[in-house]
Amino acid sequence: MITDDRGELIVLPTAAAVADEAARRFADLAQAATQQRGRFTVALSGGSTPRALHQRLAQLPLRDTIDWASVHIFWGDERFVAPDNEDSSFKMARETLLDAVPIPAANIFPVPTIGGTPTSAASAYAETLIAQFGAETPRFDLILLGIGPDGHTASLFPGHPEPAAPGDQLVIPVDNAPKPPPTRISFTYKTINAAQNVLFLITGADKAKALRAILRGPLTIDQLPAQGVRLGQGSLIWLADMAAAKQINDV
Ligand code: 6PG
């Protein structure tokens, strides 16, 4: 385990071990938040890596260790497609997790991707965050993130406005994303970096070059947006399998 101001890197043997550890941490954080505050607020990530985590949370034994009535689900980013579209992160989460656990529908806050524009959806989602947290800056118990081979995270991509010049908004529209689909909605660094816990799940050799650059290279946030995730008081943990961490030789 390597800890520095860019967070703590924990390397596990396989992608399955990463999913196991992430599921354990999710359940532990959910239990602690529910006991302390009666609520656990979590923002899910898109992509393929979270599927294995979701499946573990949707199955025994973990499923029944979580008080799902106290869990409030959001998305750290979303593709601007209909909720039944194959590219929808909401659809993926519904199919791999939400349909399998007793979470009230009122506790699920999808990004409004139909009936408006990306800009109006981002504004509406920011209002939802402010209303749900009762604060101008939401402080999530947990935000789950991944990275792309280009160093993006959420829908913050190299050379795009937010990584180049982080703003004061909570949620922004994203267009021309290099990872399809091109139009998205994303948390900003302001929202991500206010979280109490951020957990990156990173598996596969295709992430190895980016992960080394992110954690061991010079800070170039506009080119490696995942470097912009730097928590003030919170816990930042990078869970990686050996394939993704193979270019980091001090672990
Ligand atoms: C998305 C995610 C994106 C994802 C990474 C990793 O909408 O796809 O928000 O940031 O986490 O691209 O994706 P994989 O898990 O598929 O490698």
CSV table of C-alpha atoms and ligand atoms in Angstrom, one decimal:
chain,number,residue,atom,x,y,z
A,1,MET,CA,0.0,0.0,0.0
A,2,ILE,CA,1.5,3.3,-1.1
A,3,THR,CA,0.2,6.5,0.4
A,4,ASP,CA,1.0,10.1,-0.7
A,5,ASP,CA,-1.0,13.2,-1.3
A,6,ARG,CA,-2.4,11.6,-4.4
A,7,GLY,CA,-4.1,9.0,-2.2
A,8,GLU,CA,-3.5,5.4,-1.3
A,9,LEU,CA,-2.7,2.8,-4.0
A,10,ILE,CA,-3.8,-0.7,-3.1
A,11,VAL,CA,-2.8,-3.4,-5.6
A,12,LEU,CA,-4.6,-6.7,-5.6
A,13,PRO,CA,-3.9,-9.8,-7.6
A,14,THR,CA,-6.9,-9.9,-10.0
A,15,ALA,CA,-9.9,-7.9,-11.2
A,16,ALA,CA,-12.0,-10.2,-9.1
A,17,ALA,CA,-10.0,-9.4,-6.0
A,18,VAL,CA,-10.5,-5.6,-6.8
A,19,ALA,CA,-14.3,-6.2,-7.1
A,20,ASP,CA,-14.3,-8.2,-3.8
A,21,GLU,CA,-12.4,-5.4,-1.9
A,22,ALA,CA,-14.5,-2.6,-3.4
A,23,ALA,CA,-17.7,-4.5,-2.4
A,24,ARG,CA,-16.4,-5.0,1.1
A,25,ARG,CA,-15.5,-1.3,1.4
A,26,PHE,CA,-18.9,-0.2,0.0
A,27,ALA,CA,-20.7,-2.4,2.6
A,28,ASP,CA,-18.5,-1.1,5.4
A,29,LEU,CA,-19.0,2.5,4.5
A,30,ALA,CA,-22.8,2.0,4.0
A,31,GLN,CA,-23.1,0.4,7.5
A,32,ALA,CA,-21.1,3.1,9.1
A,33,ALA,CA,-22.9,6.0,7.4
A,34,THR,CA,-26.3,4.4,8.2
A,35,GLN,CA,-25.4,3.9,11.8
A,36,GLN,CA,-24.0,7.4,12.2
A,37,ARG,CA,-26.4,9.5,10.1
A,38,GLY,CA,-29.2,7.2,9.0
A,39,ARG,CA,-28.2,7.6,5.3
A,40,PHE,CA,-25.5,6.5,2.9
A,41,THR,CA,-25.0,8.6,-0.2
A,42,VAL,CA,-23.1,7.1,-3.1
A,43,ALA,CA,-22.4,8.1,-6.7
A,44,LEU,CA,-21.9,5.2,-9.1
A,45,SER,CA,-19.6,5.2,-12.1
A,46,GLY,CA,-20.3,4.1,-15.6
A,47,GLY,CA,-18.2,1.7,-17.8
A,48,SER,CA,-17.6,-2.0,-17.5
A,49,THR,CA,-15.4,-2.3,-14.4
A,50,PRO,CA,-18.2,-1.5,-11.9
A,51,ARG,CA,-20.3,-4.5,-13.1
A,52,ALA,CA,-18.4,-7.0,-11.0
A,53,LEU,CA,-18.8,-4.7,-7.9
A,54,HIS,CA,-22.5,-4.4,-8.5
A,55,GLN,CA,-23.0,-8.1,-8.9
A,56,ARG,CA,-21.2,-8.8,-5.5
A,57,LEU,CA,-23.4,-6.2,-3.8
A,58,ALA,CA,-26.6,-7.7,-5.3
A,59,GLN,CA,-25.8,-11.2,-4.0
A,60,LEU,CA,-25.5,-12.8,-0.6
A,61,PRO,CA,-23.8,-12.4,1.8
A,62,LEU,CA,-23.2,-8.7,1.1
A,63,ARG,CA,-26.7,-7.8,-0.1
A,64,ASP,CA,-28.2,-8.5,3.3
A,65,THR,CA,-25.5,-6.7,5.2
A,66,ILE,CA,-26.6,-3.3,3.7
A,67,ASP,CA,-29.7,-1.4,4.8
A,68,TRP,CA,-30.8,-0.5,1.3
A,69,ALA,CA,-33.6,1.7,2.6
A,70,SER,CA,-30.9,4.1,3.8
A,71,VAL,CA,-28.9,4.0,0.6
A,72,HIS,CA,-29.2,6.9,-1.8
A,73,ILE,CA,-27.9,6.3,-5.3
A,74,PHE,CA,-26.6,9.0,-7.7
A,75,TRP,CA,-24.3,8.9,-10.7
A,76,GLY,CA,-21.0,10.7,-10.9
A,77,ASP,CA,-21.5,11.0,-14.7
A,78,GLU,CA,-24.0,9.7,-17.2
A,79,ARG,CA,-24.2,9.4,-20.9
A,80,PHE,CA,-26.8,11.7,-22.4
A,81,VAL,CA,-29.0,8.9,-23.7
A,82,ALA,CA,-32.4,7.6,-22.8
A,83,PRO,CA,-32.5,5.5,-19.6
A,84,ASP,CA,-33.3,2.3,-21.5
A,85,ASN,CA,-30.4,2.9,-24.0
A,86,GLU,CA,-27.7,0.3,-24.0
A,87,ASP,CA,-25.1,3.0,-23.3
A,88,SER,CA,-27.0,4.3,-20.2
A,89,SER,CA,-25.0,3.9,-17.0
A,90,PHE,CA,-28.4,4.0,-15.1
A,91,LYS,CA,-29.5,1.0,-17.2
A,92,MET,CA,-26.3,-0.9,-16.4
A,93,ALA,CA,-26.7,-0.2,-12.7
A,94,ARG,CA,-30.4,-1.1,-12.7
A,95,GLU,CA,-29.7,-4.4,-14.4
A,96,THR,CA,-26.6,-5.4,-12.4
A,97,LEU,CA,-27.6,-4.0,-9.0
A,98,LEU,CA,-30.7,-1.9,-8.4
A,99,ASP,CA,-33.3,-4.5,-9.6
A,100,ALA,CA,-31.8,-7.1,-7.2
A,101,VAL,CA,-31.8,-5.1,-4.0
A,102,PRO,CA,-34.7,-3.7,-1.9
A,103,ILE,CA,-33.8,0.0,-2.5
A,104,PRO,CA,-36.8,2.3,-2.6
A,105,ALA,CA,-37.3,4.0,-6.0
A,106,ALA,CA,-37.3,7.3,-4.2
A,107,ASN,CA,-33.7,6.7,-3.2
A,108,ILE,CA,-32.5,6.5,-6.8
A,109,PHE,CA,-31.5,9.7,-8.5
A,110,PRO,CA,-30.8,9.2,-12.2
A,111,VAL,CA,-29.5,12.1,-14.3
A,112,PRO,CA,-32.5,13.5,-16.2
A,113,THR,CA,-31.4,12.6,-19.8
A,114,ILE,CA,-34.8,12.9,-21.5
A,115,GLY,CA,-37.0,16.0,-22.1
A,116,GLY,CA,-34.3,18.6,-22.0
A,117,THR,CA,-30.8,19.5,-23.2
A,118,PRO,CA,-27.4,18.5,-21.7
A,119,THR,CA,-27.1,22.0,-20.2
A,120,SER,CA,-30.6,21.9,-18.6
A,121,ALA,CA,-29.9,18.3,-17.4
A,122,ALA,CA,-26.7,19.4,-15.7
A,123,SER,CA,-28.4,22.3,-14.0
A,124,ALA,CA,-31.4,20.2,-12.9
A,125,TYR,CA,-29.0,17.5,-11.5
A,126,ALA,CA,-27.0,20.1,-9.6
A,127,GLU,CA,-30.3,21.3,-8.0
A,128,THR,CA,-31.2,17.8,-7.1
A,129,LEU,CA,-27.8,17.5,-5.3
A,130,ILE,CA,-28.3,20.7,-3.4
A,131,ALA,CA,-31.8,19.7,-2.4
A,132,GLN,CA,-30.8,16.2,-1.3
A,133,PHE,CA,-27.7,17.3,0.6
A,134,GLY,CA,-29.2,20.5,2.0
A,135,ALA,CA,-26.0,22.3,1.1
A,136,GLU,CA,-24.5,24.2,-1.8
A,137,THR,CA,-21.7,21.6,-2.0
A,138,PRO,CA,-22.8,18.0,-1.5
A,139,ARG,CA,-20.4,15.8,0.6
A,140,PHE,CA,-20.9,12.3,-0.7
A,141,ASP,CA,-20.1,9.4,1.6
A,142,LEU,CA,-18.7,7.6,-1.4
A,143,ILE,CA,-18.0,8.4,-5.0
A,144,LEU,CA,-16.9,5.5,-7.2
A,145,LEU,CA,-14.7,6.3,-10.2
A,146,GLY,CA,-12.8,4.6,-13.0
A,147,ILE,CA,-10.1,5.9,-15.4
A,148,GLY,CA,-9.7,5.5,-19.1
A,149,PRO,CA,-6.4,4.7,-20.9
A,150,ASP,CA,-6.3,8.5,-21.7
A,151,GLY,CA,-6.4,9.4,-18.0
A,152,HIS,CA,-10.0,10.6,-18.0
A,153,THR,CA,-12.3,10.0,-15.0
A,154,ALA,CA,-16.0,10.4,-14.8
A,155,SER,CA,-16.7,12.3,-18.0
A,156,LEU,CA,-13.8,14.7,-17.5
A,157,PHE,CA,-11.6,14.2,-20.6
A,158,PRO,CA,-8.2,15.5,-21.6
A,159,GLY,CA,-8.2,18.9,-23.2
A,160,HIS,CA,-11.8,19.6,-22.1
A,161,PRO,CA,-12.8,22.8,-20.2
A,162,GLU,CA,-13.2,21.4,-16.7
A,163,PRO,CA,-9.9,19.7,-16.4
A,164,ALA,CA,-8.2,22.7,-18.0
A,165,ALA,CA,-9.9,25.3,-15.8
A,166,PRO,CA,-12.0,23.8,-13.0
A,167,GLY,CA,-15.1,25.8,-12.4
A,168,ASP,CA,-17.6,26.5,-9.6
A,169,GLN,CA,-20.4,24.3,-10.9
A,170,LEU,CA,-21.4,21.0,-9.4
A,171,VAL,CA,-22.4,19.3,-12.6
A,172,ILE,CA,-21.6,20.1,-16.2
A,173,PRO,CA,-22.6,19.1,-19.7
A,174,VAL,CA,-19.8,17.5,-21.8
A,175,ASP,CA,-19.8,17.3,-25.6
A,176,ASN,CA,-17.4,15.8,-28.0
A,177,ALA,CA,-16.3,13.2,-25.5
A,178,PRO,CA,-13.6,11.0,-27.1
A,179,LYS,CA,-15.3,7.9,-25.4
A,180,PRO,CA,-18.6,7.3,-27.1
A,181,PRO,CA,-21.3,8.4,-26.6
A,182,PRO,CA,-20.0,11.9,-27.1
A,183,THR,CA,-22.6,13.8,-25.1
A,184,ARG,CA,-22.5,13.4,-21.3
A,185,ILE,CA,-23.2,14.9,-17.9
A,186,SER,CA,-20.4,14.9,-15.3
A,187,PHE,CA,-19.7,15.9,-11.7
A,188,THR,CA,-17.0,18.5,-11.5
A,189,TYR,CA,-13.9,18.4,-9.3
A,190,LYS,CA,-15.8,20.6,-6.9
A,191,THR,CA,-18.3,17.9,-6.3
A,192,ILE,CA,-15.9,15.0,-6.5
A,193,ASN,CA,-13.3,16.6,-4.2
A,194,ALA,CA,-15.8,17.3,-1.5
A,195,ALA,CA,-16.5,13.6,-1.0
A,196,GLN,CA,-15.6,11.8,2.3
A,197,ASN,CA,-14.4,8.8,0.3
A,198,VAL,CA,-13.4,8.4,-3.3
A,199,LEU,CA,-12.7,4.9,-4.5
A,200,PHE,CA,-11.2,4.3,-8.0
A,201,LEU,CA,-11.6,0.8,-9.5
A,202,ILE,CA,-8.9,0.2,-12.1
A,203,THR,CA,-8.2,-3.2,-13.8
A,204,GLY,CA,-6.5,-4.4,-16.9
A,205,ALA,CA,-3.2,-3.8,-18.7
A,206,ASP,CA,-4.7,-1.1,-20.9
A,207,LYS,CA,-4.8,1.2,-17.8
A,208,ALA,CA,-1.2,0.6,-16.8
A,209,LYS,CA,0.4,3.5,-18.6
A,210,ALA,CA,-2.3,6.0,-17.6
A,211,LEU,CA,-2.2,4.8,-13.9
A,212,ARG,CA,1.6,5.2,-13.7
A,213,ALA,CA,1.4,8.7,-15.3
A,214,ILE,CA,-1.5,9.7,-13.0
A,215,LEU,CA,0.1,8.6,-9.7
A,216,ARG,CA,3.8,8.9,-10.4
A,217,GLY,CA,4.1,11.4,-13.2
A,218,PRO,CA,4.1,15.2,-13.2
A,219,LEU,CA,0.8,16.9,-12.4
A,220,THR,CA,-0.8,17.8,-15.8
A,221,ILE,CA,-4.5,17.8,-14.9
A,222,ASP,CA,-5.7,19.1,-18.2
A,223,GLN,CA,-4.0,16.1,-19.9
A,224,LEU,CA,-4.6,13.5,-17.1
A,225,PRO,CA,-8.0,14.6,-15.6
A,226,ALA,CA,-7.9,11.8,-12.9
A,227,GLN,CA,-5.1,13.8,-11.3
A,228,GLY,CA,-7.6,16.5,-10.5
A,229,VAL,CA,-9.2,14.2,-7.9
A,230,ARG,CA,-7.5,15.3,-4.7
A,231,LEU,CA,-9.5,15.3,-1.6
A,232,GLY,CA,-9.2,17.8,1.2
A,233,GLN,CA,-10.2,15.9,4.2
A,234,GLY,CA,-11.5,12.7,2.6
A,235,SER,CA,-10.1,9.3,1.8
A,236,LEU,CA,-8.8,8.8,-1.7
A,237,ILE,CA,-8.1,5.1,-2.6
A,238,TRP,CA,-7.0,3.6,-5.9
A,239,LEU,CA,-7.8,-0.1,-6.0
A,240,ALA,CA,-5.9,-1.6,-8.9
A,241,ASP,CA,-5.2,-5.1,-10.1
A,242,MET,CA,-1.6,-6.2,-10.8
A,243,ALA,CA,-2.2,-5.8,-14.6
A,244,ALA,CA,-3.1,-2.1,-14.2
A,245,ALA,CA,-0.4,-1.5,-11.7
A,246,LYS,CA,2.4,-3.3,-13.5
A,247,GLN,CA,4.2,-0.1,-14.6
A,248,ILE,CA,4.3,1.2,-11.0
A,249,ASN,CA,7.4,-0.5,-9.6
A,250,ASP,CA,7.3,0.9,-6.0
A,251,VAL,CA,4.4,-1.2,-4.9
B,1,6PG,C1,-18.1,6.1,-18.4
B,1,6PG,C2,-17.3,6.3,-17.1
B,1,6PG,C3,-15.9,6.3,-17.4
B,1,6PG,C4,-15.3,5.0,-17.0
B,1,6PG,C5,-13.9,4.8,-17.5
B,1,6PG,C6,-13.5,3.3,-17.3
B,1,6PG,O1,-19.2,6.7,-18.6
B,1,6PG,O2,-17.7,5.2,-19.1
B,1,6PG,O3,-17.8,7.3,-16.4
B,1,6PG,O4,-15.2,7.4,-16.7
B,1,6PG,O5,-15.3,4.9,-15.6
B,1,6PG,O6,-13.9,5.1,-18.9
B,1,6PG,O7,-14.4,2.5,-18.0
B,1,6PG,P1,-14.2,0.9,-18.0
B,1,6PG,O8,-14.6,0.5,-16.6
B,1,6PG,O9,-15.2,0.4,-19.0
B,1,6PG,O10,-12.8,0.6,-18.3
